[in-house]
Coordinates of C-alpha atoms and ligand atoms in Angstrom, one line a residue:
Chain S
M1 CA -1.3 21.9 -16.4
S2 CA -2.3 18.4 -15.4
H3 CA -5.7 16.9 -16.2
A4 CA -6.6 16.5 -12.6
T5 CA -9.8 18.4 -11.7
T6 CA -10.9 17.6 -8.1
L7 CA -10.6 15.2 -5.3
R8 CA -13.6 12.9 -5.1
C9 CA -14.9 10.8 -2.3
R10 CA -14.7 7.1 -3.2
K11 CA -17.9 6.4 -1.3
C12 CA -20.4 9.2 -1.6
G13 CA -18.9 11.0 -4.7
R14 CA -18.7 14.5 -3.0
E15 CA -16.0 16.6 -4.6
Y16 CA -13.2 18.7 -3.0
P17 CA -10.6 21.0 -4.3
L18 CA -7.1 19.7 -5.1
K19 CA -5.6 20.4 -1.7
P20 CA -3.7 18.4 0.9
L21 CA -6.8 16.5 2.1
N22 CA -7.5 12.8 2.4
L23 CA -10.9 12.2 4.0
C24 CA -14.4 13.1 3.0
D25 CA -15.8 15.4 5.6
F26 CA -19.2 13.9 5.2
C27 CA -18.7 10.1 5.3
L28 CA -15.1 9.8 6.4
S29 CA -14.1 7.8 3.3
P30 CA -10.9 8.2 1.3
L31 CA -10.6 10.8 -1.4
E32 CA -9.3 10.1 -4.9
V33 CA -8.0 12.3 -7.7
N34 CA -10.5 12.8 -10.4
Y35 CA -9.5 13.8 -14.0
D36 CA -10.8 15.3 -17.2
Y37 CA -10.4 12.2 -19.2
K38 CA -11.5 13.8 -22.4
A39 CA -8.7 16.3 -22.3
M40 CA -6.3 13.6 -21.2
A41 CA -7.3 11.4 -24.2
A42 CA -6.6 14.2 -26.6
A43 CA -3.1 14.7 -25.1
V44 CA -1.9 11.1 -25.2
S45 CA -1.2 8.4 -27.7
R46 CA 0.8 5.1 -27.7
D47 CA 3.5 6.7 -29.8
K48 CA 3.8 9.8 -27.7
L49 CA 4.0 7.7 -24.5
A50 CA 6.5 5.3 -26.0
A51 CA 8.7 8.3 -27.0
G52 CA 8.8 9.6 -23.4
P53 CA 11.7 9.2 -21.0
P54 CA 12.4 5.7 -19.7
G55 CA 10.9 6.2 -16.3
M56 CA 7.5 6.7 -14.6
Y57 CA 7.2 10.3 -15.9
R58 CA 6.7 9.1 -19.5
Y59 CA 3.1 8.9 -18.1
R60 CA 3.2 12.5 -16.7
E61 CA 0.0 13.4 -18.6
L62 CA -1.8 10.8 -16.6
L63 CA -0.6 12.0 -13.2
P64 CA -1.9 14.9 -11.0
I65 CA 1.3 17.1 -11.0
E66 CA 1.6 20.6 -12.2
S67 CA 5.4 21.1 -11.9
D68 CA 8.6 19.4 -12.7
P69 CA 8.6 16.1 -10.7
V70 CA 10.8 15.3 -7.8
D71 CA 12.4 12.3 -9.6
I72 CA 15.2 10.2 -8.4
G73 CA 15.1 8.0 -11.4
T74 CA 12.1 5.8 -10.7
G75 CA 10.2 3.4 -12.9
F76 CA 10.3 1.5 -16.1
T77 CA 11.6 -1.4 -14.2
P78 CA 12.0 -4.8 -16.1
L79 CA 9.1 -7.0 -16.9
T80 CA 10.7 -10.5 -17.4
K81 CA 9.2 -13.6 -18.9
A82 CA 9.7 -16.1 -16.1
D83 CA 9.9 -19.4 -17.9
N84 CA 11.8 -21.3 -15.3
L85 CA 9.4 -20.3 -12.5
G86 CA 6.5 -20.9 -14.8
R87 CA 7.7 -24.5 -15.5
E88 CA 7.9 -25.0 -11.7
L89 CA 4.4 -23.7 -11.2
G90 CA 2.7 -25.1 -14.3
L91 CA 2.2 -21.7 -16.0
D92 CA 3.2 -21.2 -19.6
N93 CA 2.8 -17.5 -19.8
L94 CA 4.2 -16.0 -16.6
Y95 CA 5.9 -12.6 -16.2
V96 CA 7.6 -11.0 -13.2
K97 CA 7.5 -7.2 -12.8
N98 CA 10.6 -6.5 -10.8
D99 CA 9.9 -3.2 -9.1
G100 CA 12.5 -3.8 -6.5
L101 CA 14.9 -2.2 -9.0
N102 CA 13.8 1.3 -8.1
P103 CA 16.3 3.8 -6.6
T104 CA 15.4 3.0 -3.0
F105 CA 14.7 -0.7 -3.8
S106 CA 10.9 -0.7 -3.7
F107 CA 7.8 0.5 -5.6
K108 CA 7.4 3.2 -2.9
D109 CA 9.5 5.5 -5.0
R110 CA 6.6 5.8 -7.4
V111 CA 4.1 6.9 -4.8
V112 CA 6.5 9.1 -2.8
S113 CA 7.8 10.8 -6.0
V114 CA 4.3 12.1 -6.8
A115 CA 3.6 13.0 -3.1
A116 CA 6.9 14.9 -2.8
T117 CA 6.2 16.8 -6.0
K118 CA 2.8 17.8 -4.6
A119 CA 4.4 18.8 -1.3
V120 CA 6.6 21.2 -3.1
E121 CA 3.6 22.5 -5.1
F122 CA 1.6 23.0 -1.9
G123 CA 4.5 25.0 -0.4
F124 CA 5.3 22.5 2.4
N125 CA 8.9 22.7 3.5
A126 CA 8.9 19.2 5.0
I127 CA 7.6 15.8 4.3
A128 CA 7.0 13.2 6.9
C129 CA 6.1 9.6 7.4
A130 CA 5.9 6.8 10.0
S131 CA 7.9 3.8 8.8
T132 CA 10.8 1.6 9.6
G133 CA 11.4 0.3 6.1
N134 CA 10.6 1.0 2.5
L135 CA 8.5 4.1 3.0
A136 CA 11.1 5.7 5.3
A137 CA 13.9 5.2 2.8
S138 CA 11.9 6.6 -0.1
V139 CA 10.7 9.6 1.8
A140 CA 14.2 10.5 3.0
A141 CA 15.6 10.1 -0.4
H142 CA 13.0 12.3 -2.1
A143 CA 13.4 15.0 0.5
A144 CA 17.1 15.0 -0.1
R145 CA 16.5 15.4 -3.8
A146 CA 13.9 18.2 -3.4
N147 CA 15.8 20.0 -0.6
L148 CA 12.9 19.4 1.8
K149 CA 13.3 18.5 5.4
A150 CA 12.2 14.9 6.1
Y151 CA 10.8 13.7 9.4
V152 CA 10.6 10.0 9.9
F153 CA 8.8 8.6 13.0
V154 CA 9.5 5.1 14.2
P155 CA 8.4 3.2 17.3
A156 CA 11.1 3.2 19.9
D157 CA 11.7 -0.6 20.0
V158 CA 13.0 -0.7 16.4
E159 CA 16.6 -1.9 16.0
A160 CA 18.9 0.7 14.7
G161 CA 20.1 -1.6 11.9
K162 CA 16.7 -1.4 10.3
L163 CA 17.0 2.4 9.9
V164 CA 20.3 2.5 7.9
G165 CA 18.4 2.5 4.6
A166 CA 16.7 5.7 5.6
A167 CA 19.3 7.3 7.8
V168 CA 21.9 7.5 4.9
Y169 CA 19.8 10.3 3.3
N170 CA 20.0 12.2 6.6
P171 CA 16.3 12.7 7.6
V172 CA 15.3 13.8 11.1
L173 CA 14.7 10.4 12.7
L174 CA 12.4 10.4 15.7
T175 CA 11.8 7.4 17.9
V176 CA 8.5 7.5 19.7
D177 CA 8.3 6.2 23.2
G178 CA 4.8 4.6 22.9
S179 CA 2.7 1.9 21.4
Y180 CA 1.9 1.5 17.8
D181 CA -1.4 3.2 18.3
D182 CA 0.4 6.1 20.0
V183 CA 2.5 6.6 16.9
N184 CA -0.5 6.5 14.7
R185 CA -2.3 9.1 16.8
L186 CA 0.7 11.4 17.1
C187 CA 1.3 11.5 13.4
R188 CA -2.3 12.5 12.8
Q189 CA -2.1 15.2 15.4
L190 CA 1.2 16.5 13.9
T191 CA -0.4 16.7 10.4
D192 CA -3.1 18.9 11.8
K193 CA -0.6 21.1 13.6
F194 CA 2.3 21.6 11.3
K195 CA 2.7 22.7 7.7
W196 CA 4.1 19.3 6.8
G197 CA 3.2 17.0 3.9
F198 CA 2.5 13.8 5.7
I199 CA 3.1 11.4 2.9
N200 CA 0.4 8.9 3.6
I201 CA -2.0 11.1 5.4
N202 CA -2.7 14.5 3.9
L203 CA -0.9 13.7 0.7
R204 CA -2.4 10.3 0.4
P205 CA -4.7 10.9 -2.6
Y206 CA -1.7 12.1 -4.7
Y207 CA 0.7 9.4 -3.3
A208 CA -1.9 6.8 -4.4
E209 CA -1.7 7.9 -8.0
G210 CA 2.0 7.0 -8.3
S211 CA 1.1 3.3 -8.2
K212 CA -1.0 3.6 -11.4
T213 CA 2.3 3.8 -13.3
L214 CA 2.9 0.1 -12.4
G215 CA -0.3 -0.8 -14.3
Y216 CA 0.7 1.5 -17.2
E217 CA 4.2 0.1 -17.5
V218 CA 3.1 -3.5 -17.5
A219 CA 0.5 -2.9 -20.2
E220 CA 3.0 -1.0 -22.4
Q221 CA 5.7 -3.6 -21.8
L222 CA 3.3 -6.3 -22.9
G223 CA 2.8 -4.5 -26.2
W224 CA -0.2 -2.5 -25.0
R225 CA -2.4 -5.1 -23.5
A226 CA -3.6 -6.0 -20.1
P227 CA -2.6 -9.3 -18.5
D228 CA -5.2 -12.0 -17.9
C229 CA -4.2 -12.3 -14.3
I230 CA -2.3 -10.1 -11.8
V231 CA -1.0 -11.2 -8.5
A232 CA 0.1 -8.4 -6.2
P233 CA 0.6 -7.8 -2.5
A234 CA -1.5 -5.5 -0.2
A235 CA -0.8 -3.7 3.0
S236 CA -3.1 -0.7 3.0
G237 CA -4.5 -2.0 -0.3
L238 CA -3.8 1.2 -2.1
L239 CA -1.2 -0.3 -4.6
F240 CA -3.6 -3.1 -5.5
T241 CA -6.5 -0.7 -6.3
R242 CA -4.2 1.6 -8.3
I243 CA -2.7 -1.1 -10.5
W244 CA -6.3 -1.8 -11.5
K245 CA -7.1 1.9 -11.9
G246 CA -4.1 2.3 -14.2
L247 CA -5.3 -0.5 -16.5
E248 CA -8.9 0.8 -16.5
E249 CA -7.6 4.3 -17.5
L250 CA -5.6 3.0 -20.4
A251 CA -8.7 1.3 -21.7
M252 CA -10.8 4.4 -21.2
L253 CA -8.2 6.4 -23.1
G254 CA -8.3 3.9 -25.9
L255 CA -4.7 2.9 -25.4
I256 CA -5.5 -0.8 -24.8
D257 CA -8.6 -2.9 -25.5
S258 CA -11.1 -3.4 -22.7
V259 CA -9.6 -4.9 -19.5
D260 CA -10.5 -8.4 -18.5
T261 CA -7.8 -8.9 -15.9
H262 CA -8.4 -11.0 -12.8
M263 CA -6.9 -9.3 -9.8
F264 CA -5.5 -11.5 -7.0
V265 CA -4.7 -9.9 -3.8
T266 CA -2.1 -11.5 -1.5
Q267 CA -1.1 -11.0 2.1
A268 CA 0.9 -12.8 4.8
A269 CA -1.4 -15.1 6.9
G270 CA -0.3 -13.3 10.1
S271 CA -1.7 -10.0 8.7
S272 CA -4.4 -10.7 6.2
P273 CA -7.5 -8.7 7.0
I274 CA -8.3 -8.2 3.3
V275 CA -7.8 -11.8 2.3
N276 CA -9.8 -12.9 5.4
A277 CA -12.7 -10.8 4.2
F278 CA -12.5 -12.1 0.7
N279 CA -12.6 -15.7 2.0
A280 CA -15.4 -15.0 4.4
G281 CA -17.5 -13.5 1.5
S282 CA -17.7 -10.3 3.5
M283 CA -17.4 -6.7 2.2
H284 CA -16.2 -5.4 5.5
V285 CA -12.5 -5.7 6.4
N286 CA -12.1 -6.5 10.1
P287 CA -8.9 -5.1 11.5
V288 CA -6.3 -7.6 12.9
I289 CA -3.2 -7.4 15.0
P290 CA -0.3 -8.2 12.6
E291 CA 2.0 -11.1 13.5
T292 CA 4.4 -11.9 10.6
I293 CA 8.0 -11.5 9.6
V294 CA 6.7 -9.8 6.4
K295 CA 6.9 -6.4 8.0
S296 CA 6.6 -4.4 4.8
I297 CA 3.0 -5.4 4.3
A298 CA 2.0 -5.9 7.9
I299 CA -0.9 -3.5 8.3
G300 CA -3.7 -4.6 10.5
N301 CA -6.2 -1.9 9.7
P302 CA -5.9 -1.2 6.0
A303 CA -7.2 2.2 4.9
D304 CA -8.1 1.0 1.4
G305 CA -8.9 -2.6 2.3
Y306 CA -12.6 -2.3 1.3
Y307 CA -11.6 -1.0 -2.1
A308 CA -8.9 -3.6 -2.7
L309 CA -11.5 -6.3 -1.8
R310 CA -13.9 -4.8 -4.2
V311 CA -11.4 -4.9 -7.0
A312 CA -10.6 -8.6 -6.3
R313 CA -14.3 -9.4 -6.3
Q314 CA -15.4 -7.4 -9.3
T315 CA -12.6 -8.7 -11.5
G316 CA -13.3 -12.3 -10.8
G317 CA -9.9 -12.5 -9.1
G318 CA -9.3 -13.7 -5.6
G319 CA -7.4 -13.5 -2.4
C320 CA -4.6 -15.7 -1.1
S321 CA -2.5 -15.7 2.0
V322 CA 0.6 -17.7 2.9
T323 CA 2.5 -18.5 6.1
D324 CA 5.9 -16.9 6.8
E325 CA 7.6 -20.2 5.9
E326 CA 5.7 -20.3 2.6
A327 CA 6.8 -16.6 2.0
L328 CA 10.4 -17.5 2.6
A329 CA 10.1 -20.5 0.3
G330 CA 8.7 -18.1 -2.3
V331 CA 11.7 -15.8 -2.0
R332 CA 14.1 -18.7 -2.5
L333 CA 12.0 -20.1 -5.4
L334 CA 12.1 -16.9 -7.3
A335 CA 15.8 -16.4 -6.7
Q336 CA 16.6 -19.9 -7.7
T337 CA 14.5 -20.0 -10.8
E338 CA 14.8 -16.5 -12.2
G339 CA 17.8 -14.9 -10.4
I340 CA 15.6 -12.2 -8.8
F341 CA 16.0 -11.6 -5.1
A342 CA 12.8 -10.2 -3.7
E343 CA 12.0 -9.1 -0.2
A344 CA 9.5 -11.0 1.9
A345 CA 6.5 -9.3 0.3
G346 CA 7.7 -10.8 -3.0
G347 CA 7.8 -14.2 -1.3
V348 CA 4.2 -13.7 -0.4
V349 CA 3.3 -13.1 -4.0
I350 CA 5.3 -16.1 -5.3
G351 CA 4.0 -18.4 -2.5
S352 CA 0.4 -17.3 -3.3
L353 CA 1.0 -17.7 -7.1
K354 CA 2.1 -21.2 -6.5
K355 CA -1.1 -22.0 -4.5
L356 CA -3.4 -20.2 -7.0
A357 CA -1.8 -22.1 -9.9
A358 CA -2.1 -25.4 -8.1
A359 CA -5.7 -24.8 -7.3
G360 CA -6.5 -23.9 -10.9
S361 CA -7.6 -20.4 -10.0
I362 CA -4.9 -19.2 -12.5
K363 CA -4.8 -21.4 -15.6
R364 CA -1.7 -22.6 -17.4
D365 CA -2.2 -20.5 -20.6
Q366 CA -3.3 -17.3 -18.9
L367 CA -0.9 -14.4 -19.3
T368 CA -0.1 -13.7 -15.6
V369 CA 2.0 -11.0 -14.1
A370 CA 3.4 -11.4 -10.6
F371 CA 4.4 -8.1 -8.9
I372 CA 7.6 -7.9 -7.0
T373 CA 7.4 -4.7 -5.1
G374 CA 10.6 -4.6 -3.1
A375 CA 14.2 -6.0 -3.3
G376 CA 15.6 -8.6 -1.0
P377 CA 18.7 -7.0 0.5
R378 CA 16.7 -4.7 2.7
T379 CA 15.4 -7.6 4.7
Q380 CA 18.1 -10.2 4.2
E381 CA 18.3 -11.0 7.9
I382 CA 15.2 -13.1 7.6
L383 CA 17.2 -15.6 5.4
T384 CA 20.5 -16.0 7.3
D385 CA 20.1 -19.8 7.7
I386 CA 20.5 -20.3 4.0
V387 CA 24.2 -19.6 4.1
R388 CA 25.9 -23.0 4.3
P389 CA 29.2 -22.9 2.6
L390 CA 31.3 -26.0 2.0
A391 CA 34.8 -25.8 3.6
V392 CA 37.8 -26.9 1.5
K393 CA 41.5 -26.8 1.7
P394 CA 43.3 -24.5 -0.8
T395 CA 44.1 -27.4 -3.1
V396 CA 42.5 -28.8 -6.2
A397 CA 42.4 -32.2 -4.7
S398 CA 40.4 -31.0 -1.8
V399 CA 37.8 -29.4 -4.1
E400 CA 37.7 -32.5 -6.3
E401 CA 37.1 -34.7 -3.3
L402 CA 34.4 -32.6 -1.7
L403 CA 32.4 -31.9 -4.9
N404 CA 33.1 -35.3 -6.3
V405 CA 34.2 -33.9 -9.7
S406 CA 37.3 -34.4 -11.7
A407 CA 38.8 -32.8 -14.7
Chain Z
M1 CA -12.4 21.4 21.4
A2 CA -10.8 18.5 19.4
K3 CA -12.3 16.1 16.9
R4 CA -11.2 12.5 16.3
Q5 CA -12.5 10.3 13.5
V6 CA -12.6 6.7 14.6
M7 CA -14.1 3.3 13.7
F8 CA -15.5 1.1 16.5
T9 CA -15.7 -2.7 15.9
F10 CA -18.1 -4.5 18.3
P11 CA -17.9 -8.2 19.1
P12 CA -21.3 -9.8 18.6
E13 CA -22.1 -10.0 22.4
K14 CA -21.6 -6.2 22.7
I15 CA -23.8 -5.1 19.8
K16 CA -26.9 -4.6 22.0
D17 CA -25.2 -2.5 24.7
P18 CA -25.8 1.2 24.3
L19 CA -22.1 1.9 24.6
I20 CA -21.9 4.9 22.3
F21 CA -24.6 6.6 24.3
H22 CA -22.7 6.0 27.5
L23 CA -19.5 7.2 25.9
G24 CA -21.1 10.5 25.1
V25 CA -22.7 11.1 28.5
K26 CA -19.8 9.7 30.6
F27 CA -17.1 11.6 28.9
N28 CA -18.9 14.7 27.6
L29 CA -18.3 13.8 24.0
L30 CA -20.4 14.4 21.0
P31 CA -20.5 11.2 18.8
N32 CA -21.5 12.0 15.2
I33 CA -22.1 8.8 13.3
R34 CA -21.2 8.8 9.6
Q35 CA -21.3 5.2 8.5
A36 CA -22.3 2.0 10.2
D37 CA -23.2 -1.6 9.6
I38 CA -24.7 -3.6 12.4
S39 CA -26.1 -7.1 12.3
E40 CA -26.5 -10.1 14.6
A41 CA -23.0 -11.3 13.9
K42 CA -20.9 -8.1 13.7
G43 CA -21.0 -4.4 14.1
W44 CA -18.9 -1.5 13.1
V45 CA -19.5 2.2 13.3
M46 CA -17.5 5.1 11.8
L47 CA -17.9 8.3 13.6
E48 CA -16.4 11.6 14.6
L49 CA -16.0 12.3 18.3
E50 CA -16.0 15.9 19.4
G51 CA -14.8 17.0 22.9
E52 CA -11.8 17.8 25.0
E53 CA -8.7 16.0 23.9
K54 CA -8.3 14.3 27.3
D55 CA -11.9 13.3 27.3
I56 CA -11.6 11.7 23.9
E57 CA -8.5 9.8 25.2
A58 CA -10.3 8.7 28.3
G59 CA -13.5 7.7 26.4
I60 CA -11.6 5.6 24.0
A61 CA -9.7 3.9 26.8
W62 CA -13.0 3.1 28.5
L63 CA -14.5 1.7 25.4
E64 CA -11.5 -0.5 24.8
S65 CA -11.8 -1.8 28.3
K66 CA -15.3 -2.9 27.4
G67 CA -13.9 -5.0 24.6
I68 CA -14.5 -2.7 21.7
R69 CA -11.8 -2.3 19.1
V70 CA -11.1 1.3 18.3
D71 CA -9.2 2.3 15.1
P72 CA -8.5 5.5 13.3
V73 CA -10.7 5.8 10.1
T74 CA -7.7 6.6 8.1
G75 CA -6.3 3.2 8.8
D76 CA -2.8 2.4 10.0
I77 CA -0.2 4.7 8.7
I78 CA 2.9 3.1 10.1
E79 CA 4.6 1.1 7.4
G80 CA 7.3 -1.5 7.7
Ligands
LIG1 C1 7.4 -4.0 -0.6 C2 6.0 -3.6 -0.5 N1 5.0 -4.1 -1.2 C3 3.7 -3.8 -1.1 C4 3.3 -2.8 -0.2 C5 1.8 -2.5 -0.2 O1 1.4 -1.2 -0.3 P1 0.0 -0.7 -0.1 O2 -0.1 -0.1 1.3 O3 -0.3 0.3 -1.2 O4 -1.0 -1.9 -0.1 C6 4.3 -2.1 0.5 C7 4.0 -1.0 1.5 O5 3.2 -1.0 2.3 C8 5.7 -2.6 0.4 O6 6.6 -2.0 1.2
LIG2 ZN1 -17.9 10.9 1.2

């Protein structure tokens, strides 16, 4: 038995049973899993957690699952001290959490794993999503592992090449002849109609909880402490809120000291409704129409934008957006200083980190963790112009001459 | 009968127009407001629309033609 007790409305506090539900009937706000923290505290300790398997399910007691997880080997990704990058940015205590090293190359495996496990528990025989990238691949992979059917919806104008990372797991791929809004609407209608676990609709409260493990891991990897600053990307804003929730829970459970982490939310300037609201001093996130090459975090109407904004505000953190060029420069900088190839969302994080450090929002001695949530190869087409080989003849002399070196 | 949960975002110059009232009457929809924040500078309303599916569609299209942005309250679910 898990320690989850109910689903609770994030706004009005109304409680609901642990069912496939994502919205409060009353105020239409998102629902969140609520736990019996007393019982949880009695069940966990640093030693017990540290003795667990080297993956996200070492934190199983802190997750809302009742059965054996649908696990493709996710989690416990490296946290690296990034001294070269730190030197470049003027930060002495910088770490990179490289979550692109998950089985389908993004942190989405954490969230989808929990959602797929719940789908099995709820008796669904299919899981579904609308995505062209990270989410699609992860949903298809988990469905394969769990012997579930996977339905992946994509807008019809997507190039086939983008779908390889999902298609290899053999989901049912459906291209929808319609606008972005049509796809959104269709998926909601399908969720009402069929007995499907729609991964980020009716399973969303469970899906969300998977991201907490990123917060847990970083704290454990730092020797059971919370960082001073966290820089992470936001699309719907869910990941950002759950990294924070993860840290708060560890403190509540007595596993780390109280948390005084400043949370910095980052987005691509062409799709930055949350950062815009932060900068405007507003508490309402106005939707935008995304226009950026950073597709993995291009969400114009973020479901958890308000809550992400609140976390950034309440923690004395901030918001930062970067242009597409700055994001690409961020990808190259991380690769060329630390040997880590991130996807464009990681470039947004590194580009923002650079700005935040330069502005003094993050100070030199603060223990800072930058979250890389997806790996570079999935979106390598955005970087093609960096391949500029030098042509030589197959002779030593030719190499010597071109490189201006000699033995 | 169908239900649709949506958020309307009004540009400042439209805040004073009784558009939700007209939406209800013109398209035979029942708008049930759950959250809202309206000031001089901005306005948004979260509500549930109840009516025939085709009327909900037509009503939303009409509202959009008036310059109101209409979004699902669950946010965008298509991920890159
Ligand atoms: C690589 C990557 N980073 C970050 C995110 C942000 O996730 P969230 O919707 O939880 O904000 C996503 C997915 O949308 C993603 O694919
Ligand atoms: Zn509520």
